[in-house]
């Protein structure tokens, strides 16, 4: 799995987790969903992605975007 796909998979899991937490725990978990969306948006414009940096350090091979 390339770094790009790992970041997309991680973002997808986090969004789904935040939706489940919103439904079953508290409506305030929507703030986590908004944070994830904001982070994805800023990453698209700046190329800076904290998750990509962590995955790189874990040894996942680079992709074309990160």
GROMACS .gro file of C-alpha atoms in nm:
model
   66
    1UNK     CA    1   0.000   0.000   0.000
    2UNK     CA    2   0.138   0.339  -0.094
    3UNK     CA    3   0.146   0.638   0.137
    4UNK     CA    4  -0.134   0.810  -0.056
    5UNK     CA    5  -0.369   0.517  -0.017
    6UNK     CA    6  -0.278   0.475   0.350
    7UNK     CA    7  -0.365   0.840   0.418
    8UNK     CA    8  -0.696   0.810   0.232
    9UNK     CA    9  -0.783   0.488   0.416
   10UNK     CA   10  -0.694   0.644   0.750
   11UNK     CA   11  -0.907   0.953   0.676
   12UNK     CA   12  -1.199   0.733   0.573
   13UNK     CA   13  -1.177   0.525   0.891
   14UNK     CA   14  -1.160   0.840   1.105
   15UNK     CA   15  -1.467   0.991   0.934
   16UNK     CA   16  -1.666   0.670   0.979
   17UNK     CA   17  -1.553   0.643   1.342
   18UNK     CA   18  -1.657   1.001   1.411
   19UNK     CA   19  -2.000   0.940   1.258
   20UNK     CA   20  -2.050   0.629   1.472
   21UNK     CA   21  -1.942   0.821   1.783
   22UNK     CA   22  -2.181   1.103   1.693
   23UNK     CA   23  -2.474   0.863   1.660
   24UNK     CA   24  -2.405   0.654   1.968
   25UNK     CA   25  -2.219   0.882   2.211
   26UNK     CA   26  -2.265   1.255   2.160
   27UNK     CA   27  -2.352   1.508   1.893
   28UNK     CA   28  -2.032   1.692   1.985
   29UNK     CA   29  -1.828   1.431   1.796
   30UNK     CA   30  -1.932   1.621   1.483
   31UNK     CA   31  -1.654   1.863   1.575
   32UNK     CA   32  -1.409   1.578   1.517
   33UNK     CA   33  -1.565   1.518   1.175
   34UNK     CA   34  -1.526   1.888   1.094
   35UNK     CA   35  -1.162   1.878   1.207
   36UNK     CA   36  -1.093   1.583   0.977
   37UNK     CA   37  -1.258   1.762   0.685
   38UNK     CA   38  -1.063   2.080   0.752
   39UNK     CA   39  -0.737   1.886   0.772
   40UNK     CA   40  -0.811   1.713   0.440
   41UNK     CA   41  -0.893   2.046   0.277
   42UNK     CA   42  -0.579   2.222   0.399
   43UNK     CA   43  -0.371   1.921   0.295
   44UNK     CA   44  -0.509   1.948  -0.059
   45UNK     CA   45  -0.392   2.309  -0.084
   46UNK     CA   46  -0.067   2.301   0.114
   47UNK     CA   47   0.057   1.944   0.077
   48UNK     CA   48   0.117   1.931   0.453
   49UNK     CA   49  -0.037   1.621   0.610
   50UNK     CA   50   0.052   1.511   0.964
   51UNK     CA   51  -0.079   1.159   0.900
   52UNK     CA   52   0.147   1.127   0.594
   53UNK     CA   53   0.446   1.230   0.802
   54UNK     CA   54   0.366   0.963   1.062
   55UNK     CA   55   0.310   0.693   0.799
   56UNK     CA   56   0.642   0.786   0.632
   57UNK     CA   57   0.822   0.736   0.963
   58UNK     CA   58   0.650   0.398   0.997
   59UNK     CA   59   0.809   0.294   0.667
   60UNK     CA   60   0.519   0.304   0.425
   61UNK     CA   61   0.650   0.357   0.071
   62UNK     CA   62   0.589   0.703  -0.077
   63UNK     CA   63   0.316   0.769  -0.326
   64UNK     CA   64   0.275   1.047  -0.578
   65UNK     CA   65   0.089   1.300  -0.363
   66UNK     CA   66   0.280   1.291  -0.033
   0.00000   0.00000   0.00000
